[in-house]
């Protein structure tokens, strides 16, 4: 026969009770983790683009873009920002400095500055880092370089460019070994 003191019995009960409480907490945490909802970036994407007309001097541009911004996800390139409007106004008034240039635009977004410059430059590369933004940028290039739009004359292309990504930079340098005469960026 084994004799256990009342004190020892209380200690064992306390240890068992502590163990059971810890196990209960672990199960609750696991259940809570199962309840966590992870939202894919697609949840935040708004692709309700509107064809919008912009006029800079005598130059009229049409672009697909959003009418308002969402800052929940990095898709700020889906609309035209005030800095791009100011830059385009300046460029339309000083178009002679663009004549015959090759140009790269950083953070092109929907491409409003590059589209305007295509009226004056001979080669333009529009860049952005976001794949969703690149989709609408390429759609706008297609819209503005169609055979029905004779006012666009430059070779327009879009490339992914994450600043500091050596693969992206090297790819661009390989395709454009002569570099560019002009580097532009609005609201970057």
Short mmCIF file of C-alpha atoms in Angstrom, two decimals:
data_model
loop_
_atom_site.label_atom_id
_atom_site.label_comp_id
_atom_site.label_asym_id
_atom_site.label_seq_id
_atom_site.Cartn_x
_atom_site.Cartn_y
_atom_site.Cartn_z
CA UNK A 1 0.00 0.00 0.00
CA UNK A 2 1.25 3.44 -0.93
CA UNK A 3 0.68 6.38 1.30
CA UNK A 4 0.51 9.86 -0.16
CA UNK A 5 0.15 12.92 1.93
CA UNK A 6 -2.67 15.34 1.38
CA UNK A 7 -0.10 17.98 0.40
CA UNK A 8 1.36 15.74 -2.31
CA UNK A 9 -2.11 14.95 -3.59
CA UNK A 10 -2.88 18.66 -3.85
CA UNK A 11 0.39 19.28 -5.74
CA UNK A 12 -0.39 16.52 -8.24
CA UNK A 13 -3.92 17.84 -8.71
CA UNK A 14 -2.52 21.33 -9.28
CA UNK A 15 0.00 20.05 -11.85
CA UNK A 16 -2.70 18.07 -13.66
CA UNK A 17 -5.00 21.07 -13.63
CA UNK A 18 -2.23 23.32 -15.02
CA UNK A 19 -1.43 20.77 -17.71
CA UNK A 20 -5.10 20.50 -18.73
CA UNK A 21 -5.45 24.30 -18.87
CA UNK A 22 -2.34 24.56 -21.07
CA UNK A 23 -3.69 21.86 -23.40
CA UNK A 24 -7.01 23.67 -23.61
CA UNK A 25 -5.24 26.94 -24.54
CA UNK A 26 -3.17 25.19 -27.24
CA UNK A 27 -6.35 23.71 -28.77
CA UNK A 28 -8.06 27.12 -28.71
CA UNK A 29 -5.07 28.74 -30.44
CA UNK A 30 -5.08 26.02 -33.10
CA UNK A 31 -8.80 26.53 -33.67
CA UNK A 32 -8.30 30.31 -33.91
CA UNK A 33 -5.52 29.81 -36.47
CA UNK A 34 -7.93 27.74 -38.55
CA UNK A 35 -10.39 30.65 -38.47
CA UNK A 36 -7.85 33.14 -39.85
CA UNK A 37 -8.77 34.22 -43.36
CA UNK A 38 -5.87 35.15 -45.63
CA UNK A 39 -6.93 37.36 -48.50
CA UNK A 40 -5.18 37.02 -51.82
CA UNK A 41 -4.11 40.27 -53.49
CA UNK A 42 -6.87 39.66 -56.06
CA UNK A 43 -9.38 40.56 -53.34
CA UNK A 44 -8.13 44.16 -53.45
CA UNK A 45 -7.90 44.52 -57.21
CA UNK A 46 -10.36 46.88 -58.80
CA UNK A 47 -10.37 46.56 -62.57
CA UNK A 48 -13.46 48.66 -63.21
CA UNK A 49 -11.59 50.83 -65.70
CA UNK A 50 -13.24 53.70 -67.55
CA UNK A 51 -12.13 55.09 -70.89
CA UNK A 52 -11.18 58.65 -70.01
CA UNK A 53 -10.20 61.51 -72.30
CA UNK A 54 -7.39 63.91 -71.37
CA UNK A 55 -6.36 67.03 -73.29
CA UNK A 56 -2.93 68.65 -73.10
CA UNK A 57 -2.65 71.61 -75.44
CA UNK A 58 -3.76 70.31 -78.83
CA UNK A 59 -3.11 66.67 -77.87
CA UNK A 60 -6.01 64.45 -76.91
CA UNK A 61 -5.35 61.14 -75.17
CA UNK A 62 -7.73 58.36 -74.28
CA UNK A 63 -6.79 55.90 -71.55
CA UNK A 64 -8.41 53.23 -69.47
CA UNK A 65 -8.00 54.05 -65.78
CA UNK A 66 -9.76 54.02 -62.44
CA UNK A 67 -11.62 57.10 -61.31
CA UNK A 68 -10.51 56.79 -57.67
CA UNK A 69 -7.67 55.12 -55.81
CA UNK A 70 -7.45 52.26 -53.42
CA UNK A 71 -4.44 52.37 -51.15
CA UNK A 72 -5.21 48.98 -49.54
CA UNK A 73 -2.92 47.29 -52.04
CA UNK A 74 -0.11 48.76 -54.08
CA UNK A 75 -2.14 49.52 -57.20
CA UNK A 76 -1.76 53.28 -57.19
CA UNK A 77 -0.70 53.04 -60.83
CA UNK A 78 -4.26 52.35 -61.94
CA UNK A 79 -5.25 56.01 -62.08
CA UNK A 80 -3.89 59.34 -63.23
CA UNK A 81 -2.36 61.41 -60.44
CA UNK A 82 -2.08 65.23 -60.30
CA UNK A 83 1.71 65.18 -60.76
CA UNK A 84 1.30 63.41 -64.11
CA UNK A 85 -1.24 66.01 -65.20
CA UNK A 86 1.19 68.82 -64.33
CA UNK A 87 4.11 67.09 -66.04
CA UNK A 88 2.05 66.47 -69.18
CA UNK A 89 0.92 70.08 -69.26
CA UNK A 90 4.56 71.18 -69.09
CA UNK A 91 5.67 68.66 -71.74
CA UNK A 92 2.90 69.66 -74.15
CA UNK A 93 4.05 73.29 -73.91
CA UNK A 94 7.73 72.33 -74.37
CA UNK A 95 7.43 69.50 -76.87
CA UNK A 96 10.44 70.64 -78.88
CA UNK A 97 12.78 69.27 -76.19
CA UNK A 98 11.33 65.79 -76.76
CA UNK A 99 11.72 65.73 -80.55
CA UNK A 100 13.53 62.56 -81.63
CA UNK A 101 14.47 61.46 -78.10
CA UNK A 102 14.42 57.97 -76.71
CA UNK A 103 12.77 57.85 -73.31
CA UNK A 104 12.19 55.54 -70.36
CA UNK A 105 9.41 56.34 -67.91
CA UNK A 106 9.65 55.01 -64.37
CA UNK A 107 6.42 54.11 -62.60
CA UNK A 108 4.33 54.66 -65.71
CA UNK A 109 1.05 53.53 -64.21
CA UNK A 110 -1.63 53.74 -66.92
CA UNK A 111 0.90 55.44 -69.21
CA UNK A 112 -0.45 58.95 -69.62
CA UNK A 113 2.97 60.64 -69.78
CA UNK A 114 4.45 58.06 -72.12
CA UNK A 115 1.43 58.28 -74.42
CA UNK A 116 1.82 62.04 -74.70
CA UNK A 117 5.58 61.75 -75.27
CA UNK A 118 4.96 59.20 -78.02
CA UNK A 119 3.74 62.12 -80.12
CA UNK A 120 7.26 63.61 -80.05
CA UNK A 121 9.85 60.95 -79.14
CA UNK A 122 11.01 58.17 -81.44
CA UNK A 123 11.24 55.35 -78.85
CA UNK A 124 9.59 54.98 -75.45
CA UNK A 125 9.82 52.32 -72.77
CA UNK A 126 7.13 52.50 -70.10
CA UNK A 127 7.85 50.65 -66.85
CA UNK A 128 6.02 49.64 -63.72
CA UNK A 129 6.64 47.07 -61.02
CA UNK A 130 3.10 45.75 -60.55
CA UNK A 131 1.75 43.03 -62.85
CA UNK A 132 -1.85 44.25 -62.57
CA UNK A 133 -0.79 47.78 -63.50
CA UNK A 134 1.28 46.41 -66.41
CA UNK A 135 -1.89 44.76 -67.78
CA UNK A 136 -3.76 48.07 -68.02
CA UNK A 137 -0.62 49.83 -69.27
CA UNK A 138 -0.30 47.34 -72.14
CA UNK A 139 -4.01 47.71 -72.88
CA UNK A 140 -3.55 51.49 -73.13
CA UNK A 141 -0.52 51.08 -75.39
CA UNK A 142 -2.61 48.87 -77.66
CA UNK A 143 -5.44 51.42 -77.66
CA UNK A 144 -3.12 54.30 -78.49
CA UNK A 145 -0.98 52.57 -81.12
CA UNK A 146 -3.78 51.09 -83.18
CA UNK A 147 -3.90 51.80 -86.89
CA UNK A 148 -6.94 53.99 -86.16
CA UNK A 149 -4.75 56.35 -84.12
CA UNK A 150 -2.26 57.96 -86.51
CA UNK A 151 -1.18 60.65 -84.03
CA UNK A 152 0.92 58.16 -82.09
CA UNK A 153 4.25 57.70 -83.78
CA UNK A 154 6.88 56.38 -81.34
CA UNK A 155 7.65 52.76 -80.69
CA UNK A 156 5.94 52.13 -77.33
CA UNK A 157 6.75 49.15 -75.14
CA UNK A 158 6.04 48.18 -71.53
CA UNK A 159 8.39 46.27 -69.24
CA UNK A 160 8.32 45.20 -65.63
CA UNK A 161 10.84 47.13 -63.57
CA UNK A 162 11.23 46.79 -59.84
CA UNK A 163 13.80 49.33 -58.77
CA UNK A 164 16.92 47.59 -57.56
CA UNK A 165 16.04 44.28 -59.25
CA UNK A 166 19.19 43.50 -61.21
CA UNK A 167 17.42 40.96 -63.45
CA UNK A 168 14.89 43.58 -64.59
CA UNK A 169 17.58 46.22 -65.05
CA UNK A 170 19.86 43.88 -67.00
CA UNK A 171 16.98 42.79 -69.24
CA UNK A 172 16.22 46.42 -70.12
CA UNK A 173 19.90 47.23 -70.68
CA UNK A 174 20.19 44.20 -72.96
CA UNK A 175 17.16 45.28 -75.03
CA UNK A 176 18.23 48.93 -75.10
CA UNK A 177 22.05 48.89 -75.16
CA UNK A 178 22.21 52.54 -76.23
CA UNK A 179 20.28 53.61 -73.15
CA UNK A 180 17.85 56.50 -73.21
CA UNK A 181 18.11 60.22 -73.85
CA UNK A 182 15.53 61.02 -71.21
CA UNK A 183 14.33 59.47 -67.94
CA UNK A 184 10.92 60.65 -66.74
CA UNK A 185 8.77 59.89 -63.74
CA UNK A 186 5.72 61.60 -62.28
CA UNK A 187 4.44 60.95 -58.77
CA UNK A 188 7.13 58.38 -58.05
#
